[in-house]
XYZ file of C-alpha atoms in Angstrom:
568
model
C 110.807 167.105 91.399
C 109.547 169.355 94.130
C 106.133 168.668 95.640
C 104.099 171.452 97.143
C 101.347 170.128 99.408
C 98.443 172.431 100.046
C 95.848 171.408 102.580
C 92.665 173.043 101.418
C 90.008 173.698 104.066
C 87.099 172.403 101.992
C 84.271 170.119 103.001
C 86.162 166.977 102.138
C 89.464 168.482 103.502
C 91.507 166.678 100.896
C 95.229 167.342 100.545
C 96.109 168.665 97.120
C 99.514 168.146 95.593
C 101.101 170.284 92.944
C 104.191 169.129 91.085
C 106.669 171.810 90.240
C 109.462 171.240 87.806
C 112.839 172.563 88.780
C 113.791 175.485 86.674
C 116.932 175.170 84.557
C 117.167 178.866 83.824
C 120.133 180.834 85.129
C 117.629 183.210 86.740
C 116.219 180.398 88.816
C 118.968 180.596 91.394
C 116.435 182.186 93.701
C 114.245 179.344 94.972
C 110.558 180.045 95.356
C 109.448 180.590 98.904
C 105.904 181.644 97.955
C 103.149 179.061 97.832
C 101.203 181.235 95.412
C 103.977 181.678 92.889
C 102.091 181.974 89.558
C 104.777 180.042 87.702
C 104.039 176.857 89.638
C 100.284 176.958 89.099
C 99.003 174.123 86.874
C 97.289 174.992 83.604
C 94.157 173.124 84.651
C 92.990 174.480 87.990
C 90.295 172.703 89.992
C 87.605 174.504 91.936
C 89.393 173.797 95.246
C 92.720 175.175 93.967
C 91.002 178.237 92.529
C 89.414 178.879 95.888
C 92.797 178.493 97.623
C 94.737 180.764 95.250
C 91.991 183.388 95.343
C 91.992 183.412 99.147
C 95.792 183.888 99.200
C 95.639 186.910 96.871
C 98.230 187.883 94.252
C 101.888 187.028 94.697
C 103.430 190.485 95.172
C 106.649 190.098 97.229
C 108.795 193.081 98.108
C 112.549 193.177 97.491
C 113.241 192.551 101.175
C 111.314 189.265 101.011
C 113.572 187.914 98.277
C 116.721 185.894 98.901
C 119.210 188.594 97.989
C 116.942 191.415 99.144
C 116.751 192.646 95.573
C 114.875 191.842 92.381
C 117.073 189.994 89.871
C 118.660 192.242 87.259
C 119.686 191.560 83.685
C 120.914 193.520 80.723
C 118.665 194.345 77.837
C 119.657 194.690 74.191
C 121.229 198.088 74.934
C 123.292 196.766 77.875
C 121.049 198.584 80.353
C 120.349 196.774 83.624
C 116.654 196.101 83.964
C 114.592 194.529 86.770
C 111.108 194.294 88.216
C 110.089 196.907 90.818
C 107.440 197.051 93.540
C 105.913 200.215 92.124
C 104.309 198.200 89.345
C 101.998 196.635 91.926
C 100.020 199.883 91.969
C 98.325 202.043 89.383
C 97.860 205.784 89.611
C 94.331 206.956 88.918
C 93.028 210.394 87.887
C 92.667 211.856 91.381
C 96.317 211.110 92.103
C 95.659 208.103 94.318
C 97.251 204.722 93.824
C 95.190 201.573 93.437
C 96.610 198.120 93.901
C 96.741 195.908 90.852
C 95.178 192.702 92.204
C 95.792 190.893 88.962
C 99.563 191.402 88.798
C 101.646 188.591 90.292
C 105.421 188.256 90.351
C 107.173 184.901 90.166
C 110.462 184.910 92.044
C 111.326 181.456 90.704
C 111.054 182.559 87.058
C 111.641 186.322 87.441
C 108.497 186.961 85.416
C 105.249 188.816 86.025
C 101.822 187.223 85.319
C 98.135 188.084 85.211
C 96.685 185.899 87.950
C 93.119 187.037 87.183
C 93.190 185.790 83.595
C 94.905 182.617 84.786
C 92.209 181.796 87.355
C 89.014 183.380 86.015
C 89.633 183.983 82.329
C 87.804 182.367 79.463
C 89.806 179.997 77.230
C 90.986 182.886 75.041
C 92.154 184.872 78.070
C 93.973 181.878 79.522
C 96.050 181.643 76.330
C 97.296 185.248 76.545
C 101.040 185.388 77.203
C 100.754 187.132 80.600
C 98.405 184.380 81.821
C 100.210 181.446 80.235
C 103.973 182.163 80.108
C 104.379 185.526 81.774
C 106.791 188.243 80.661
C 110.291 189.446 81.673
C 110.508 192.291 79.149
C 111.239 194.942 81.785
C 112.238 197.488 79.191
C 108.597 197.680 77.993
C 106.936 196.571 81.219
C 104.865 199.743 81.657
C 103.427 199.563 78.159
C 102.810 195.797 78.526
C 100.894 196.239 81.783
C 98.756 199.141 80.550
C 97.993 197.386 77.265
C 96.955 194.201 79.027
C 94.647 196.096 81.369
C 92.716 197.435 78.377
C 92.155 194.054 76.687
C 88.441 192.971 76.630
C 89.482 189.470 77.675
C 91.184 190.850 80.770
C 88.203 193.050 81.626
C 85.912 190.015 81.358
C 88.217 188.119 83.710
C 88.117 191.014 86.190
C 84.309 190.958 86.135
C 84.328 187.212 86.759
C 86.744 187.681 89.673
C 84.534 190.369 91.163
C 81.446 188.200 90.896
C 83.315 185.259 92.385
C 84.409 187.468 95.277
C 80.756 188.346 95.939
C 79.632 184.715 95.502
C 77.886 185.632 92.256
C 79.373 182.885 90.148
C 78.139 182.882 86.581
C 77.970 179.095 86.364
C 76.010 178.909 89.612
C 73.516 181.430 88.302
C 73.203 179.518 85.047
C 72.657 176.256 86.904
C 70.085 177.899 89.121
C 68.147 179.289 86.163
C 68.408 175.983 84.336
C 67.192 174.046 87.386
C 64.323 176.484 87.842
C 63.345 176.033 84.197
C 63.553 172.254 84.546
C 61.296 172.389 87.604
C 58.759 174.524 85.722
C 58.835 172.198 82.719
C 58.281 169.207 84.979
C 55.232 170.821 86.504
C 53.871 171.700 83.058
C 54.428 168.169 81.775
C 52.826 166.681 84.896
C 49.626 168.644 84.237
C 49.698 167.608 80.573
C 50.064 163.969 81.625
C 47.036 164.350 83.903
C 45.051 165.683 80.922
C 46.184 162.764 78.748
C 45.221 160.223 81.407
C 41.794 161.846 81.736
C 41.122 161.660 77.994
C 42.326 158.055 77.931
C 40.058 157.008 80.811
C 37.073 158.777 79.266
C 37.937 157.294 75.853
C 37.570 160.632 74.065
C 39.514 162.015 71.132
C 42.540 164.203 71.773
C 42.785 166.241 68.602
C 40.581 167.636 65.876
C 41.068 168.878 62.348
C 41.827 172.470 63.342
C 43.542 173.638 66.536
C 44.355 177.273 65.744
C 44.505 179.765 68.591
C 41.864 181.914 66.930
C 39.201 179.218 67.361
C 36.852 179.231 70.335
C 36.905 175.426 70.521
C 40.249 173.705 69.967
C 39.009 170.203 70.847
C 39.343 168.131 73.963
C 43.033 168.120 74.880
C 43.861 171.795 74.359
C 40.595 172.938 75.918
C 41.252 170.715 78.936
C 44.752 172.190 79.303
C 43.267 175.692 79.162
C 40.819 174.732 81.904
C 43.559 173.295 84.123
C 45.669 176.425 83.535
C 43.113 178.424 85.535
C 44.262 176.489 88.607
C 47.963 176.248 87.747
C 49.826 179.596 87.402
C 52.905 178.054 85.772
C 50.862 176.352 83.050
C 48.822 179.519 82.548
C 51.979 181.596 82.064
C 53.312 178.958 79.666
C 50.136 179.047 77.540
C 50.105 182.845 77.491
C 53.715 182.909 76.338
C 52.891 180.501 73.503
C 49.881 182.578 72.499
C 51.925 185.792 72.397
C 54.846 184.328 70.475
C 52.589 182.292 68.165
C 55.450 179.833 67.660
C 57.248 178.092 70.516
C 59.959 175.548 70.002
C 59.047 173.702 73.193
C 55.315 173.874 73.897
C 54.684 170.280 75.127
C 51.291 170.516 73.380
C 52.073 169.243 69.893
C 50.763 165.954 68.539
C 54.325 164.571 68.567
C 54.716 165.269 72.295
C 51.276 163.837 72.989
C 52.126 160.626 71.175
C 55.472 160.310 72.972
C 53.872 160.802 76.383
C 51.115 158.331 75.520
C 53.727 155.747 74.512
C 55.549 156.264 77.812
C 52.290 155.916 79.757
C 51.411 152.818 77.721
C 54.774 151.247 78.555
C 54.194 151.933 82.247
C 50.731 150.344 82.135
C 52.023 147.388 80.127
C 54.845 146.869 82.611
C 52.345 146.689 85.470
C 50.160 144.230 83.538
C 53.099 141.963 82.713
C 54.139 141.929 86.360
C 50.664 140.669 87.231
C 50.854 138.073 84.449
C 54.224 136.773 85.646
C 52.871 136.626 89.169
C 49.870 134.533 88.079
C 52.183 132.133 86.154
C 49.347 131.105 83.813
C 47.456 133.004 81.168
C 45.393 132.693 78.018
C 45.577 134.773 74.848
C 42.783 136.314 72.819
C 43.936 137.350 69.355
C 42.020 139.063 66.594
C 42.770 141.104 63.503
C 40.916 143.921 61.798
C 41.525 146.120 58.777
C 41.789 149.850 59.474
C 40.763 152.697 57.188
C 44.105 152.492 55.331
C 43.531 148.751 54.621
C 46.334 147.682 56.944
C 45.857 144.547 59.010
C 45.914 145.422 62.714
C 46.936 142.551 65.005
C 45.691 142.749 68.608
C 46.711 140.475 71.457
C 44.892 140.353 74.800
C 46.009 138.371 77.851
C 43.501 136.819 80.252
C 44.816 135.861 83.683
C 43.867 135.682 87.349
C 44.957 138.532 89.629
C 44.150 138.192 93.332
C 41.333 135.779 92.584
C 39.699 137.948 89.896
C 39.863 137.298 86.125
C 41.489 140.099 84.160
C 41.615 140.819 80.426
C 44.240 143.321 79.325
C 45.336 144.558 75.916
C 49.097 144.084 75.535
C 49.899 145.170 71.993
C 48.456 146.452 68.741
C 50.748 145.815 65.797
C 50.465 146.016 62.025
C 50.714 142.707 60.126
C 51.792 142.572 56.504
C 48.946 140.144 55.711
C 46.475 137.854 57.466
C 48.079 134.477 56.805
C 48.750 132.107 59.667
C 52.530 132.308 59.227
C 52.675 136.109 59.316
C 50.387 136.289 62.349
C 52.526 133.719 64.145
C 55.634 135.783 63.371
C 53.957 138.920 64.730
C 52.853 136.977 67.817
C 56.429 135.759 68.451
C 57.787 139.267 67.903
C 55.390 140.776 70.463
C 55.998 138.112 73.097
C 59.774 138.331 72.657
C 59.733 142.134 72.830
C 57.796 142.149 76.120
C 59.416 139.014 77.580
C 56.177 136.986 77.691
C 56.945 133.325 78.382
C 54.191 131.807 76.262
C 55.903 128.463 75.698
C 55.546 127.429 79.356
C 52.936 129.728 80.943
C 50.327 129.946 78.186
C 47.506 127.424 78.773
C 44.759 128.540 76.369
C 44.158 130.426 73.134
C 40.951 131.660 71.542
C 40.261 133.214 68.128
C 37.502 133.538 65.574
C 36.717 130.888 62.994
C 38.970 132.201 60.224
C 41.139 129.602 58.532
C 44.296 131.623 59.222
C 43.438 131.402 62.924
C 42.158 127.895 63.521
C 43.521 126.177 60.404
C 44.513 122.565 61.025
C 47.824 122.663 59.159
C 49.083 126.242 58.920
C 46.786 128.267 61.173
C 47.998 130.335 64.124
C 46.522 127.808 66.559
C 48.474 124.913 65.053
C 51.778 126.772 64.955
C 51.466 127.758 68.627
C 50.506 124.241 69.717
C 53.527 122.869 67.862
C 55.744 124.574 70.461
C 53.325 124.567 73.378
C 50.914 121.587 73.319
C 49.327 122.802 76.581
C 47.851 125.849 74.833
C 44.280 124.551 74.448
C 42.312 126.190 71.647
C 38.754 127.467 72.182
C 36.730 128.714 69.272
C 34.999 132.016 70.073
C 31.357 131.202 70.845
C 30.156 134.560 69.518
C 31.767 133.818 66.154
C 30.224 130.359 66.190
C 26.810 131.922 66.631
C 27.551 134.317 63.775
C 28.444 131.423 61.496
C 25.216 129.650 62.399
C 23.220 132.753 61.464
C 25.191 133.148 58.234
C 24.594 129.564 57.152
C 20.927 129.838 58.073
C 20.419 132.998 56.036
C 22.351 131.700 53.043
C 20.258 128.535 52.808
C 17.199 130.603 51.780
C 17.135 132.451 48.479
C 14.806 135.144 49.847
C 17.067 136.142 52.779
C 20.162 135.925 50.575
C 18.530 138.308 48.088
C 17.340 140.545 50.926
C 20.817 141.104 52.367
C 22.176 141.693 48.885
C 19.581 144.427 48.388
C 20.323 145.931 51.797
C 24.024 145.986 51.023
C 23.370 147.729 47.684
C 21.083 150.254 49.418
C 23.692 151.113 52.013
C 26.445 151.479 49.425
C 24.229 153.744 47.334
C 23.351 156.003 50.257
C 26.943 156.165 51.483
C 28.391 157.072 48.076
C 30.354 160.345 48.128
C 29.203 161.794 44.810
C 25.455 162.407 44.696
C 22.992 164.993 43.410
C 21.901 168.197 45.086
C 18.630 166.515 46.068
C 20.592 163.809 47.828
C 22.560 166.423 49.743
C 19.303 168.094 50.661
C 17.878 164.910 52.158
C 21.037 163.996 54.000
C 19.743 166.019 56.949
C 16.510 164.027 56.951
C 18.367 160.718 56.844
C 20.893 161.880 59.454
C 23.803 160.286 57.527
C 26.266 161.029 60.340
C 24.347 158.644 62.572
C 23.933 156.274 59.651
C 27.651 156.295 58.892
C 28.409 155.735 62.532
C 25.908 152.923 63.009
C 25.875 151.227 59.602
C 29.172 149.726 58.517
C 30.033 147.461 55.652
C 28.615 143.973 56.048
C 31.007 141.493 57.589
C 30.456 137.782 57.994
C 32.267 137.882 61.337
C 30.288 140.834 62.735
C 26.611 140.213 62.182
C 25.640 142.746 64.827
C 26.349 145.344 62.114
C 23.507 143.769 60.088
C 21.185 144.320 63.023
C 22.145 148.008 63.248
C 21.607 148.390 59.482
C 18.101 146.977 59.655
C 17.265 149.216 62.632
C 18.247 152.309 60.616
C 16.280 151.183 57.557
C 13.121 150.462 59.540
C 13.240 153.602 61.681
C 14.171 155.926 58.799
C 12.012 154.184 56.190
C 9.745 157.169 55.252
C 12.689 159.538 54.914
C 14.660 156.909 53.005
C 11.844 156.314 50.539
C 11.264 160.041 50.051
C 14.970 160.638 49.463
C 15.160 157.898 46.825
C 12.083 159.304 45.040
C 13.526 162.815 44.919
C 16.925 161.558 43.780
C 15.298 159.605 40.939
C 13.388 162.729 39.809
C 16.194 165.263 40.281
C 17.339 167.096 37.160
C 21.018 166.898 38.092
C 20.978 163.121 38.629
C 22.888 161.108 36.068
C 21.503 158.004 34.371
C 23.138 155.507 36.707
C 21.950 157.350 39.800
C 18.375 157.668 38.534
C 18.219 154.030 37.486
C 19.670 152.795 40.748
C 17.295 154.930 42.813
C 14.236 153.611 40.921
C 15.383 150.007 41.301
C 15.908 150.469 45.028
C 12.452 152.032 45.384
C 10.975 149.011 43.660
C 12.882 146.679 45.961
C 12.183 148.296 49.339
C 8.471 148.842 48.583
C 7.873 145.163 47.791
C 5.995 143.164 50.393
C 8.645 140.437 50.300
C 11.296 142.960 51.368
C 9.083 144.181 54.216
C 8.355 140.634 55.429
C 12.017 139.617 55.444
C 12.933 142.911 57.137
C 10.458 142.252 59.980
C 11.575 138.613 60.218
C 15.282 139.394 60.414
C 14.682 142.186 62.933
C 12.890 139.634 65.094
C 15.688 137.079 64.718
C 18.431 139.608 65.398
C 16.627 140.889 68.472
C 17.150 137.423 69.917
C 20.595 136.478 68.602
C 22.288 139.866 69.090
C 21.586 139.806 72.816
C 23.145 136.350 73.090
C 26.110 137.352 70.924
C 26.838 140.427 73.042
C 26.682 138.399 76.251
C 29.069 135.775 74.882
C 31.653 138.534 74.335
C 31.613 139.813 77.915
C 34.774 139.228 79.945
C 32.597 138.580 83.028
C 30.598 135.873 81.276
C 28.788 133.278 83.404
C 28.727 129.991 81.480
C 25.559 128.756 83.165
C 23.797 131.999 82.310
C 25.117 131.775 78.749
C 23.707 128.263 78.350
C 20.382 129.467 79.736
C 20.284 132.387 77.272
C 21.081 130.045 74.364
C 18.223 127.722 75.360
C 15.784 130.646 75.650
C 16.877 131.983 72.243
C 16.421 128.516 70.762
C 12.845 128.298 72.053
C 11.943 131.763 70.712
C 13.341 130.906 67.278
C 11.439 127.627 67.266
C 8.222 129.553 67.953
C 8.936 131.716 64.887
C 8.890 128.539 62.787
C 5.330 127.720 63.815
C 2.158 128.919 62.106
C 1.507 131.350 64.946
C 4.958 132.841 64.548
C 4.638 133.206 60.795
C 1.185 134.779 61.157
C 2.582 137.342 63.600
C 5.386 138.252 61.178
C 2.934 138.661 58.268
C 0.541 140.809 60.310
C 3.399 143.038 61.525
C 4.585 143.444 57.919
C 1.066 144.433 56.799
C 0.820 147.012 59.583
C 4.187 148.453 58.558
C 3.106 148.617 54.886
C -0.189 150.288 55.753
C 1.562 152.818 57.987
C 3.864 153.808 55.118
C 1.135 153.826 52.452
C 2.452 150.786 50.579
C 0.188 148.660 48.375
C 0.418 144.960 49.301
């Protein structure tokens, strides 16, 4: 084996080695003395070798430079002596001048001529052409072979690539430059979009609406915010204009899918920061609760409470869907979340707090018991706000009048929230302001008695409109029998003095207990202040049990009835 060492003057100045196999042909008696012999070039040429061979130019030796001072000769099929000649290095053009063929290279070791341009700069198809790969020694048809090769599209493409390379206009460099420029623009666009997402998250406002077409004047918060920011960011403005012109853009960064992906990434970043603080504190407590969403799926939330730099912190870690609300399933979801986020609850968790549901605080199979089985240090604290709710529930249920009252209120709310109603009902929806009612009045829940307070507020404040709506619904011609009957029954109920008295009484009770319940749910709760508020609430409720308190409730109910023209 012969080894040709070429020291390339590149930045790393590495020495490249090219292995050349000794030729066994009878025409190889003339050893190669040219470092740029095309026959010894490897099929795979690195960037450094390409640069070296290009700088050396084509291998075009004269006869005097060869060993025997003559090009090797051989007989063709007609016993005519044929050989390569120096005149083939040039091409005669129309004006009679000769132009050098920079692509034509002669190999003295193989006595063949090659296309060095296709070999160095050609595309894969050009590199496989016989003049680039194996060369030719058919000197009988050499003129036709050369002229035919010069007209091939693949060869012309290689010549263009060589010319661009000579002027430092490399195609790949230009492509990389355009790609990098596009990447930089996309990064700037995405950065502005992330800023918009963070703003909407901090302000706790909705991102999307029901319709986001470009023809609308208001496309909801996110898209309108991006349009506003585009006035101060030319790249984003150009991007939005391009989308608007093309109507459809494969990569807009504004779709709901992209928004959700970016929000998940931001959530992971926030969660990572929170978990670092939790691990640094080495102790934490968990607050777990479940709620049913609009699709009746049980949503499991887990909040960690810990101390960071001397200040108590409460942070939401995860919101997952549970298959049901049993203690076992919730424990499995809890273990899945803690394992996914590497939360060491078996050694660092010191407290747990939930509501009073059996699946939470059950003695044998509740979530509390299953956690304490593996971490006895996790002390359980029953949520004080839920305790207060249970006290109110038991108090109300012990009296037949209040139990009947809340049943009537529940029926009234369900009737007014029903989807299918008469034209008169639709007419009086504006009077009742059902949007506010739907927002403020939810279905009754034994764990959320503040919703009862909001329901009673709406009934008392909207009482005249409510009564008028029920009267018109009961008299409407397009009302069916069930609707008319239900409306008349509700009129009879809400106009009774007993209903008014219980309404005033419960409003008075809720005005005291709701304030305490809301304070007990604050993360910055002061236990001494909480005890003080409980004692004050207890004294006020005790006053309501006296004759003076009852007289005040009755007089307020009479004033309300007189104001609304009710006969008592």
